[in-house]
Coordinates of N, CA and C in Angstrom, one line a residue:
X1 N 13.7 62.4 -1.5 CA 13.3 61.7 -0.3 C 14.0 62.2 0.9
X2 N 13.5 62.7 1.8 CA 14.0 63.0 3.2 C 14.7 62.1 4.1
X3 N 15.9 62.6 4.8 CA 16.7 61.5 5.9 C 15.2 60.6 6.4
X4 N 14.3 61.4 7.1 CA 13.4 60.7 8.2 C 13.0 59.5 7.3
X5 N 12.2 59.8 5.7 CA 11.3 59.0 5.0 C 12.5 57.6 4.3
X6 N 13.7 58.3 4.4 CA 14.5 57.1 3.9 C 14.8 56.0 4.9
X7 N 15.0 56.6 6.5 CA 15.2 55.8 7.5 C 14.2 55.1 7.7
X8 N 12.8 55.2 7.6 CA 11.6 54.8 7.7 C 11.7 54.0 6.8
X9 N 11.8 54.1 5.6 CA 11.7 52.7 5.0 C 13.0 51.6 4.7
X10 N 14.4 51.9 5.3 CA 15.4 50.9 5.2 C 14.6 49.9 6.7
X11 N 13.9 51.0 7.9 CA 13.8 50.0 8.9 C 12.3 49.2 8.8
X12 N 11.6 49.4 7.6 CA 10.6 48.6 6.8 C 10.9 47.5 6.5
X13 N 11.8 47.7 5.5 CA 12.5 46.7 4.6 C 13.0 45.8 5.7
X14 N 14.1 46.0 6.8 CA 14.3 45.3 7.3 C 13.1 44.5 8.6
X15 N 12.3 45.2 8.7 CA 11.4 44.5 9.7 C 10.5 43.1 8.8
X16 N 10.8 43.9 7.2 CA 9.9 42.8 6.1 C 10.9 41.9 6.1
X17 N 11.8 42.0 6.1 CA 13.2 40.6 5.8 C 12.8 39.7 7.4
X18 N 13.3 40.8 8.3 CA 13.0 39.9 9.9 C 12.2 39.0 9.6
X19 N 10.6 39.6 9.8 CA 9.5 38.9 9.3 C 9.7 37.7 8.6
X20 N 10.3 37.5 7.8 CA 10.0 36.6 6.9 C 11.2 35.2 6.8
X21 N 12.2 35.8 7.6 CA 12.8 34.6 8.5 C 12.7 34.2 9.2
X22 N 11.7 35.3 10.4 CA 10.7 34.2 11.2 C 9.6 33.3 11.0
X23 N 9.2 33.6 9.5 CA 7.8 32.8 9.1 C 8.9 31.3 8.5
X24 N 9.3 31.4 7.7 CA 10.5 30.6 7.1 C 11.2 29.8 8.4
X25 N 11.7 30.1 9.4 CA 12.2 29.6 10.5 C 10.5 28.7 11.0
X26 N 9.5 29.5 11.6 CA 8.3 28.9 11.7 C 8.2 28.0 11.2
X27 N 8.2 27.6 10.1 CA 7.7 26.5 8.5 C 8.4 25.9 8.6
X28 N 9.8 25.8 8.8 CA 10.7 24.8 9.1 C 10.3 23.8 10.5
X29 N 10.2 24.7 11.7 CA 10.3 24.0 12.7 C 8.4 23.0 12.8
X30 N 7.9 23.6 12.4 CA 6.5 22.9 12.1 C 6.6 21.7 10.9
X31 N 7.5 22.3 10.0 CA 7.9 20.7 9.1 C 8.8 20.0 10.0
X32 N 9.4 20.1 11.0 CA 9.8 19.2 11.5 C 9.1 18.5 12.9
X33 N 8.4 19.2 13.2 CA 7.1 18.5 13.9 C 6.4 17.5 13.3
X34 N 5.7 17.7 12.4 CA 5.1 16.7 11.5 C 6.0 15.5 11.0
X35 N 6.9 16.3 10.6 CA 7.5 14.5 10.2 C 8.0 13.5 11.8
X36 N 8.4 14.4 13.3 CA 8.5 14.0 14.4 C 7.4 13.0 14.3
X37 N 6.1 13.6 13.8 CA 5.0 13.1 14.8 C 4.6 11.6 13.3
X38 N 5.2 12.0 12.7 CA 4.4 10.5 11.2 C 5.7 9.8 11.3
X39 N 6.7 10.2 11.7 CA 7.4 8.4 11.4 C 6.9 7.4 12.5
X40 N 6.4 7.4 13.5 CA 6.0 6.3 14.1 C 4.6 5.6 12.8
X41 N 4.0 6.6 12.5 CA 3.3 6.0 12.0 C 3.4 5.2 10.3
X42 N 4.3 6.0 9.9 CA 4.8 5.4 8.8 C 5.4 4.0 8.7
X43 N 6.2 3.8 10.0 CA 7.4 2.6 10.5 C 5.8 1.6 11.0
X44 N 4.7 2.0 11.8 CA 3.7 1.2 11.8 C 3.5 0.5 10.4
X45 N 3.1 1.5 9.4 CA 2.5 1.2 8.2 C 3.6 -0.2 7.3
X46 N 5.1 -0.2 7.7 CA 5.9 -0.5 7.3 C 5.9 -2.4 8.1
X47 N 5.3 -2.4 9.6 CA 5.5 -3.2 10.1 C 4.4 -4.3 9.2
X48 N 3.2 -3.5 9.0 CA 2.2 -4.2 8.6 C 2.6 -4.6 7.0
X49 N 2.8 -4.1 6.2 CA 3.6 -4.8 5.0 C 4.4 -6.0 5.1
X50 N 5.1 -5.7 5.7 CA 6.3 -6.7 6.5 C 5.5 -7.8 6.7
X51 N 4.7 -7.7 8.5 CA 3.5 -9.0 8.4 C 3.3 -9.8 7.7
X52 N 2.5 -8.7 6.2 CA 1.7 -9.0 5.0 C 3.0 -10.9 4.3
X53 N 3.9 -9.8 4.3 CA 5.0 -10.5 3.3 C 5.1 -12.0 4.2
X54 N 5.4 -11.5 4.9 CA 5.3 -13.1 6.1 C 4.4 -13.9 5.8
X55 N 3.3 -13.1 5.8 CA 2.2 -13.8 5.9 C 2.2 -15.0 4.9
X56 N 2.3 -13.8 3.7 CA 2.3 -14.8 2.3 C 3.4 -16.0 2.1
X57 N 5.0 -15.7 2.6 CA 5.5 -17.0 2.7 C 4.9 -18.2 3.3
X58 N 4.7 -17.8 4.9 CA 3.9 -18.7 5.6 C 2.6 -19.7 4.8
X59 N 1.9 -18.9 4.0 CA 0.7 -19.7 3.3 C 1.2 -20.2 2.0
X60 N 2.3 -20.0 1.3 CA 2.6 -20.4 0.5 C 3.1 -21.6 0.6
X61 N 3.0 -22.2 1.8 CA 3.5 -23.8 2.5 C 2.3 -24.5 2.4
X62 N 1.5 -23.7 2.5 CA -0.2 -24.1 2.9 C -0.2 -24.4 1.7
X63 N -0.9 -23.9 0.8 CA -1.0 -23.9 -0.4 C 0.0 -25.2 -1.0
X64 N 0.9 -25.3 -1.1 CA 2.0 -26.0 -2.0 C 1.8 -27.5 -1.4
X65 N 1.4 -27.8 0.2 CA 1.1 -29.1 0.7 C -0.3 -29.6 0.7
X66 N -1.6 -28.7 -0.2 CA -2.4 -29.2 -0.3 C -2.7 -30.7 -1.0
X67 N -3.8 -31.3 -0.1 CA -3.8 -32.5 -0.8 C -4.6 -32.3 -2.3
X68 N -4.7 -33.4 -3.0 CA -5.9 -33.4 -3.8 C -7.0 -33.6 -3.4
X69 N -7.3 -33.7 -1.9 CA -8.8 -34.3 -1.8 C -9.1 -32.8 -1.3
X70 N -8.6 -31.9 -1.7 CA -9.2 -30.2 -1.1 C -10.1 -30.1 -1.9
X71 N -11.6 -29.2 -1.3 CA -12.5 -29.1 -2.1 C -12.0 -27.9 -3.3
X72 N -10.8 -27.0 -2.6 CA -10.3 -26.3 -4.3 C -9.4 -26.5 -4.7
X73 N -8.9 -27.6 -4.6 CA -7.6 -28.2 -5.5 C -7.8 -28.0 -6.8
X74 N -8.8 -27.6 -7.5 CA -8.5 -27.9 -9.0 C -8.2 -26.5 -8.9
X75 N -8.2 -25.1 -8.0 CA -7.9 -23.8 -8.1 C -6.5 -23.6 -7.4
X76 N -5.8 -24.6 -7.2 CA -4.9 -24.4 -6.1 C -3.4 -23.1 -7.1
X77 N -3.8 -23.5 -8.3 CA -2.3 -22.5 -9.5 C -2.8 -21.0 -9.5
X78 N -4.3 -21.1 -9.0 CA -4.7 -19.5 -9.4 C -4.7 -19.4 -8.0
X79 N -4.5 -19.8 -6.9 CA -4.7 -19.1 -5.5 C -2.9 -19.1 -5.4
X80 N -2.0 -19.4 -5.9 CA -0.7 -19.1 -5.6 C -0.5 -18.3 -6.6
X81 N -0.7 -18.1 -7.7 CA -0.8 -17.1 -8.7 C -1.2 -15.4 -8.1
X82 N -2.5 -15.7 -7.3 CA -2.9 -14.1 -6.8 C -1.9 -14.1 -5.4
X83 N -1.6 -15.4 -4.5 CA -0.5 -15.3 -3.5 C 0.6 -14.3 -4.0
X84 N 1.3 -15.3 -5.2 CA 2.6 -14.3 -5.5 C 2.5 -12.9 -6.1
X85 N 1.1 -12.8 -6.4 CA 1.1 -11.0 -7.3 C 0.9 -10.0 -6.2
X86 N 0.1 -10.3 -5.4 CA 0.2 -9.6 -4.0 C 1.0 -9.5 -2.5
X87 N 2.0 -10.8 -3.1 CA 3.1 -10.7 -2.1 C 4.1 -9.7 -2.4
X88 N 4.2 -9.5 -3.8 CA 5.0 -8.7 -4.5 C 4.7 -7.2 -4.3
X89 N 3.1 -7.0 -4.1 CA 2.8 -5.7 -4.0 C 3.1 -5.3 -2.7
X90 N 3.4 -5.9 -2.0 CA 3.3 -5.5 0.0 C 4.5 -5.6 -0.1
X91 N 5.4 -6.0 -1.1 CA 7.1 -6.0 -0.7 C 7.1 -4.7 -1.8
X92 N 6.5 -4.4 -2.5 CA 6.6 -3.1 -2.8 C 6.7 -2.1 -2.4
X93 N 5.4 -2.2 -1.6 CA 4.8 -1.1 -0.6 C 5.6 -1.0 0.6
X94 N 6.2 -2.0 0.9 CA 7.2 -2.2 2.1 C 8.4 -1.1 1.4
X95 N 8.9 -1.2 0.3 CA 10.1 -0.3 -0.4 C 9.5 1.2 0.0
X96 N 8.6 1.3 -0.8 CA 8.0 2.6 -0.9 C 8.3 3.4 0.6
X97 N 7.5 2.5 1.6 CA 7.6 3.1 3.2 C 9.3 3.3 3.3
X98 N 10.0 2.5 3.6 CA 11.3 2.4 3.7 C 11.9 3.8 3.4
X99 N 11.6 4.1 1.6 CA 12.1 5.1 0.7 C 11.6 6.8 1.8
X100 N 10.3 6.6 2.2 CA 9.8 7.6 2.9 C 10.4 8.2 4.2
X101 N 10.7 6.5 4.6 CA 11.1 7.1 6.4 C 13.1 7.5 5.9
X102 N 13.6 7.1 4.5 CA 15.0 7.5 5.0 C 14.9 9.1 3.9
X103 N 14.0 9.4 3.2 CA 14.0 10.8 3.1 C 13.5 11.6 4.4
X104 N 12.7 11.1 5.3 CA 12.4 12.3 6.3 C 13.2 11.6 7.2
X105 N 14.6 11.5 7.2 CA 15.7 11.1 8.2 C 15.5 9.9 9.4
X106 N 14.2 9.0 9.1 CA 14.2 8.3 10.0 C 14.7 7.0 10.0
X107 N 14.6 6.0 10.9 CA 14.9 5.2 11.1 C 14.0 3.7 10.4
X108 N 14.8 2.9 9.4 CA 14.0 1.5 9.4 C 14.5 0.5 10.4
X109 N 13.5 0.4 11.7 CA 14.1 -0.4 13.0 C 13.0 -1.2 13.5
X110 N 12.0 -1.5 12.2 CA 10.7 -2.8 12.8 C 11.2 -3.5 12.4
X111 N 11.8 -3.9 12.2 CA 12.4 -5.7 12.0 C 12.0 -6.7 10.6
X112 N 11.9 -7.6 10.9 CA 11.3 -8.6 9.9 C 9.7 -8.6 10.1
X113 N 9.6 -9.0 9.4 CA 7.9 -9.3 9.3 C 7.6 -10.3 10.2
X114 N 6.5 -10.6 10.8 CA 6.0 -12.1 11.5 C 4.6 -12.1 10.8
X115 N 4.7 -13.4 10.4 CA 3.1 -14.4 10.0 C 1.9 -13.8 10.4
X116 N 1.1 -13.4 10.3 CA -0.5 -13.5 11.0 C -0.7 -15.0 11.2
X117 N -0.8 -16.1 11.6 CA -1.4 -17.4 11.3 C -1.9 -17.7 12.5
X118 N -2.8 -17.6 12.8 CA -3.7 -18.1 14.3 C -3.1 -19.1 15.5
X119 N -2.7 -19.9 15.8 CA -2.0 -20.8 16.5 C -3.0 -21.9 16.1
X120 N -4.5 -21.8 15.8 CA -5.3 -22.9 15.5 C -5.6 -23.2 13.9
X121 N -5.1 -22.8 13.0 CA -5.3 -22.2 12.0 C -5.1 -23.8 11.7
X122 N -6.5 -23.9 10.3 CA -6.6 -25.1 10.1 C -6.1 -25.4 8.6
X123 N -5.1 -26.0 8.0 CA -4.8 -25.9 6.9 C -5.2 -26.5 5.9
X124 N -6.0 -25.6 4.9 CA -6.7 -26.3 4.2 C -7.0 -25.0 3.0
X125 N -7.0 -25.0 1.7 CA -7.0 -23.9 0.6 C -8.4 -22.8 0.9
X126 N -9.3 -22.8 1.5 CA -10.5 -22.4 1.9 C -10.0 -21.2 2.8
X127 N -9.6 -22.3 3.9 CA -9.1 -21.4 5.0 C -7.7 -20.4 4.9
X128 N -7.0 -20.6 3.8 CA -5.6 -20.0 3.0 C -6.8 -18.5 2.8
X129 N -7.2 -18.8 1.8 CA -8.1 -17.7 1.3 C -9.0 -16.9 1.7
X130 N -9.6 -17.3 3.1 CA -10.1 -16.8 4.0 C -9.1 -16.0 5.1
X131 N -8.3 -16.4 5.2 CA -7.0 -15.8 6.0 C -6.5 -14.7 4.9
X132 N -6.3 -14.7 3.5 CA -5.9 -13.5 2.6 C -6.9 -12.3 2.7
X133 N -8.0 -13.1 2.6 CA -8.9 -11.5 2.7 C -9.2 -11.2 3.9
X134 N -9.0 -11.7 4.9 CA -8.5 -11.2 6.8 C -7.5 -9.9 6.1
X135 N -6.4 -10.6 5.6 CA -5.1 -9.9 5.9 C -5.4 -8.6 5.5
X136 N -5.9 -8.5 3.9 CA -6.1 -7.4 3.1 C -7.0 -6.7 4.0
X137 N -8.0 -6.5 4.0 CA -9.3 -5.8 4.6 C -8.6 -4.8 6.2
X138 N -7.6 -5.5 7.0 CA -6.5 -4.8 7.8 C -5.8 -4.3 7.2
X139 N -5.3 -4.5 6.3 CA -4.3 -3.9 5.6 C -5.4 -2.2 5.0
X140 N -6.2 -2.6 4.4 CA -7.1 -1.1 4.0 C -7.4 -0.5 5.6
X141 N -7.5 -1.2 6.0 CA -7.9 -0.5 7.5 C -7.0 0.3 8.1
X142 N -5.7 -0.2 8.4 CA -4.6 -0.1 8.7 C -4.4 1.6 7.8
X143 N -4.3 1.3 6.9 CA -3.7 2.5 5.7 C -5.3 3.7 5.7
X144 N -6.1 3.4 5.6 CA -7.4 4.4 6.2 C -7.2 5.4 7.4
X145 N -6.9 4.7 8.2 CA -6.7 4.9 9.8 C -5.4 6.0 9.6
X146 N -4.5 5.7 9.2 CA -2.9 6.2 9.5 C -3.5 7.4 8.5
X147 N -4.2 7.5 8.0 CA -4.2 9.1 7.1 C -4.6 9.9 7.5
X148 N -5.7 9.5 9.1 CA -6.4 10.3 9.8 C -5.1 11.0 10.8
X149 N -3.8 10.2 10.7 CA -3.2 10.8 11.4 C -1.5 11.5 11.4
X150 N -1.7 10.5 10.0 CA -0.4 12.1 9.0 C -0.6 13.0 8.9
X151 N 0.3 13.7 8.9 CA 0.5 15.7 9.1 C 0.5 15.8 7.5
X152 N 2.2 15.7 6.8 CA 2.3 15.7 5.9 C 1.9 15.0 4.7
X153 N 1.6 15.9 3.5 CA 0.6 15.8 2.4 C 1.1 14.6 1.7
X154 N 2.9 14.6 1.4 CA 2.8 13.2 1.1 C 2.7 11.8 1.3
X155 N 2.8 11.5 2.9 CA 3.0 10.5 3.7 C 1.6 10.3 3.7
X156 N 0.4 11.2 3.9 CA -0.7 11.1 3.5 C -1.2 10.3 2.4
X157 N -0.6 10.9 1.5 CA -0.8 10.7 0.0 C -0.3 9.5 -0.2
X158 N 0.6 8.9 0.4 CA 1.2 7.3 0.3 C 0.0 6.7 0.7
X159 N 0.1 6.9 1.7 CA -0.9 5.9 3.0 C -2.3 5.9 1.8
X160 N -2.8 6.9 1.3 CA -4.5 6.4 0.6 C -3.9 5.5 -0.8
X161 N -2.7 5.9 -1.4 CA -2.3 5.4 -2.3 C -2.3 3.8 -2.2
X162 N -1.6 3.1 -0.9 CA -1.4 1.7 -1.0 C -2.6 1.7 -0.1
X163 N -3.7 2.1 0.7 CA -4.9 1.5 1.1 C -5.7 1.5 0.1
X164 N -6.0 2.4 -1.0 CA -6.8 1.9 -2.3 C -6.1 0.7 -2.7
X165 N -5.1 0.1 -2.5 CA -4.2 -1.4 -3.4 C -5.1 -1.7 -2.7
X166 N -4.9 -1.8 -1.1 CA -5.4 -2.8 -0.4 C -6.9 -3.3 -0.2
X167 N -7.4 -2.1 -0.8 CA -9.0 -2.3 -0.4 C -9.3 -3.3 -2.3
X168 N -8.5 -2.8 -3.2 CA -8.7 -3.4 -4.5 C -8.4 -5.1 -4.2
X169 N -7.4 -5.5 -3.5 CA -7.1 -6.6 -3.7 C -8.3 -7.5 -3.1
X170 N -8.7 -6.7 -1.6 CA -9.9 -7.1 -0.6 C -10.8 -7.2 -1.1
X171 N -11.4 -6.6 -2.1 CA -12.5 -7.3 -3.3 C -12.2 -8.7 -3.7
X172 N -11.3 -8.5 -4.3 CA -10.8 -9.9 -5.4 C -11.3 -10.9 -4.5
X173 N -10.4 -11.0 -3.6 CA -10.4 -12.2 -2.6 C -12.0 -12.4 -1.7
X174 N -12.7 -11.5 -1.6 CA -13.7 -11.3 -1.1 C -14.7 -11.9 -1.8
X175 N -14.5 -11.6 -2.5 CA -15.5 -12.4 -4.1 C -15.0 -14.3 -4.3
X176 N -14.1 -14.2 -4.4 CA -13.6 -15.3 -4.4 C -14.0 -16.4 -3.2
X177 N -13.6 -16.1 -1.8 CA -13.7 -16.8 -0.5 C -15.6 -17.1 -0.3
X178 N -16.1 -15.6 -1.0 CA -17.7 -16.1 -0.5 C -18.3 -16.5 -1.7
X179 N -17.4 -17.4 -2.6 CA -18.5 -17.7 -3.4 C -18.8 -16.6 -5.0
X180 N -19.1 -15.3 -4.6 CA -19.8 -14.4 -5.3 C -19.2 -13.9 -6.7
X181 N -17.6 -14.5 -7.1 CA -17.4 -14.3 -8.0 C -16.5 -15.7 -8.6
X182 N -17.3 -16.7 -9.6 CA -16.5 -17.9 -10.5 C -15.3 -17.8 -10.5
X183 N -14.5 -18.4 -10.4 CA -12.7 -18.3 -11.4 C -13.4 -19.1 -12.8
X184 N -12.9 -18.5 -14.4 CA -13.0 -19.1 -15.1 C -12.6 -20.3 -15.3
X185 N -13.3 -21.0 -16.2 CA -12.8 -22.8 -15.8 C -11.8 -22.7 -16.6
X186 N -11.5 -21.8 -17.3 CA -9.8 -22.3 -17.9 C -8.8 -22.4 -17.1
X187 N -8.5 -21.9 -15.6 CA -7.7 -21.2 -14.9 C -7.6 -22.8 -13.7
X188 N -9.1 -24.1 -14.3 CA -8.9 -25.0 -13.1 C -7.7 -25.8 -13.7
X189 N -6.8 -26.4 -12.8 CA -5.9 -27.4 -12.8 C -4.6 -27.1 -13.9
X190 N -4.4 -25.6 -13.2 CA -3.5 -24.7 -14.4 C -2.2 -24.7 -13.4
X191 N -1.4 -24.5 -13.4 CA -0.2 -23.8 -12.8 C 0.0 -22.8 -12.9
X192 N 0.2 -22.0 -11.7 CA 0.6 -20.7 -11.2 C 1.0 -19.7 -12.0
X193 N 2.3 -20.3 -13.0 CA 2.9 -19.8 -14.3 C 2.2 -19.6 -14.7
X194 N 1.3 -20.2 -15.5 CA 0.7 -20.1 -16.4 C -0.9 -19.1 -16.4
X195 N -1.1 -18.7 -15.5 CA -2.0 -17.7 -14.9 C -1.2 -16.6 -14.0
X196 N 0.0 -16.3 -14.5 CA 0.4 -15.0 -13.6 C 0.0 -13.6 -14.7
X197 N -0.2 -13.6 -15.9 CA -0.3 -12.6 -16.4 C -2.3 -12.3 -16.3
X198 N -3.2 -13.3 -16.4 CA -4.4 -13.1 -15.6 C -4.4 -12.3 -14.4
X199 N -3.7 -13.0 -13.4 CA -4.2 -12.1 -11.8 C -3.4 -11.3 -12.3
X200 N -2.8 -10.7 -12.7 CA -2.0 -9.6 -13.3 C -2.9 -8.1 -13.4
X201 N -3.6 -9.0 -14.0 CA -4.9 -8.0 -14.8 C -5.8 -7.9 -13.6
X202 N -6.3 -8.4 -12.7 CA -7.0 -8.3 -11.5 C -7.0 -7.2 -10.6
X203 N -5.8 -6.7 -10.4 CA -5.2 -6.0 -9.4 C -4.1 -5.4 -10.1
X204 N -4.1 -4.5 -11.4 CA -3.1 -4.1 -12.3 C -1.7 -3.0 -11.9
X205 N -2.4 -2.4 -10.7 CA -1.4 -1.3 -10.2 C -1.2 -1.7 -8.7
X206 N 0.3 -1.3 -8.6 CA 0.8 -1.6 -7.3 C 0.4 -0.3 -6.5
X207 N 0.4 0.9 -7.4 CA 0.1 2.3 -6.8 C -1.5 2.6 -7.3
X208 N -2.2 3.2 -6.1 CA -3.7 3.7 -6.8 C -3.3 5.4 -7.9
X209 N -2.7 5.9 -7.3 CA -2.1 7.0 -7.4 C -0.6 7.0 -8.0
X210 N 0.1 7.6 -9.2 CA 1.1 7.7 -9.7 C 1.9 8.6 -8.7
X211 N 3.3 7.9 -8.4 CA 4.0 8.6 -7.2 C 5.4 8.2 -8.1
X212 N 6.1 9.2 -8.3 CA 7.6 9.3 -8.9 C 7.6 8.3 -9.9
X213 N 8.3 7.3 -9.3 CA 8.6 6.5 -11.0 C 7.3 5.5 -10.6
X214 N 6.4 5.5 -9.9 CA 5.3 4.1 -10.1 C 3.8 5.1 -10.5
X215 N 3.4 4.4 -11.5 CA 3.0 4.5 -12.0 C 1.3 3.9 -11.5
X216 N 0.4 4.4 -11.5 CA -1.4 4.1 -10.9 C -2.5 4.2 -11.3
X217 N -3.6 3.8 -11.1 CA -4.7 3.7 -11.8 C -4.8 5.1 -12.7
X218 N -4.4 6.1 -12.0 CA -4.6 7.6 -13.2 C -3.3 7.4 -14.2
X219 N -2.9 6.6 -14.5 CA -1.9 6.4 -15.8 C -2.8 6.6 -16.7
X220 N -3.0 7.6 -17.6 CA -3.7 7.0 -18.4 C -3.2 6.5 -19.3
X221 N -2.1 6.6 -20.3 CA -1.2 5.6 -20.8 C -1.5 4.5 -21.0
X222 N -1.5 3.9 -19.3 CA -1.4 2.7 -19.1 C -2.8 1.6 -19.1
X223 N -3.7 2.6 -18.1 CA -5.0 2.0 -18.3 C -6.2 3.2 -18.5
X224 N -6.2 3.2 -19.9 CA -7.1 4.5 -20.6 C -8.4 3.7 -19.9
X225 N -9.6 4.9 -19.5 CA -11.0 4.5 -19.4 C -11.4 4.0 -20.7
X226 N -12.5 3.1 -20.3 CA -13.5 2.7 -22.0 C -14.0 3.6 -22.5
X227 N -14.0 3.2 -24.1 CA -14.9 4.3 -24.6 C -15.8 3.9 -24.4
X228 N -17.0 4.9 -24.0 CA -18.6 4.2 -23.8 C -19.5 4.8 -24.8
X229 N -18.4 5.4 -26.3 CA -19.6 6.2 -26.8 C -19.9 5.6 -28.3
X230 N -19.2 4.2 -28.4 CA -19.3 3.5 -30.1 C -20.6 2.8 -29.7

């Protein structure tokens, strides 16, 4: 190899190294754009959890000071039964967010949760239940919306994760509030206890999607498809 053809290619090699500290430098400062631009939105996502959790304390008074003369008093153990399974998931989901904003260095600085409860809100088990599937149906909204406007793939990938919970729970309760789906009559004039492993099965994953240690409807493990072929 000749002086010229050797010099030619040490100043290759180095233009290929330059190059590729600038792309690598590039990728860095654009991963740090994106996570700039999603923690507002994640800490949003985080406020609405929070709400959620409030929420559910708040009606959990409703609930517990029902009279007997409510037209669903004999359902009052299964409507605090799906209360506490989905309070638990939004304080979940509230972790999850948390875990997110202190890996991409940010700040948990929304505060406590506050109640949704109307200032006219009339208390009565009807209206409890009609105020839950309000909450949920925002809550899918809420988590829909925010994916339109994460950068990054995981914070993404959270946000459809707990809006599929949310849109799963918004069924339940949807079916429930209009009528369109019975509670079994074993479940009337039961205590809450005694029907937590039921709503359990309703709404079975906290995650739609398996994310590190939580596990989601693609578990298959956990919840194999039917066989449909006996």
């Amino acid at each position: 190899m000749t002086e010229a053809l050797s010099r030619r290619a040490a100043l290759g090699h180095a233009a290929a190294v330059a190059g590729l500290g600038l792309l690598t430098a590039t990728s860095r400062a654009h991963a740090q754009r994106s996570i700039k631009e999603d923690l507002p939105v994640v800490r949003a996502l985080l406020a609405a959890e929070r709400d959620a959790v409030a929420t559910h304390d708040a009606l959990a008074g409703v609930l517990a000071a029902a009279p007997a003369t409510d037209a669903l008093f004999a359902f009052r153990g299964l409507l605090e039964a799906l209360l506490s399974r989905f309070r638990q998931q939004h304080a979940e989901h509230a972790e999850r967010l948390v875990d997110a904003l202190v890996q991409q260095r940010g700040t948990d600085d929304v505060g406590a949760g506050t109640a949704r409860l109307p200032e006219d809100f009339a208390p009565c088990l009807q209206n409890a239940l009609d105020l839950l599937t309000n909450l949920e149906k925002a809550c899918a909204l809420t988590c829909t919306q925010a994916q339109t406007a994460l950068r990054l793939d995981a914070n993404g990938g959270l946000a459809a994760s707990l809006g599929a919970v949310a849109s799963q729970r918004f069924v339940v309760l949807n079916l429930l509030a209009r009528g369109l789906a019975t509670p079994p009559a074993a479940t009337e004039n039961q205590p809450a206890d005694a029907l937590a492993s039921l709503v359990a099965a309703w709404v079975p994953r906290t995650l739609a999607i398996s994310l590190d240690d939580g596990a989601g409807l693609d578990d298959e493990t956990g919840l194999p498809f039917y066989d449909v072929t006996r």
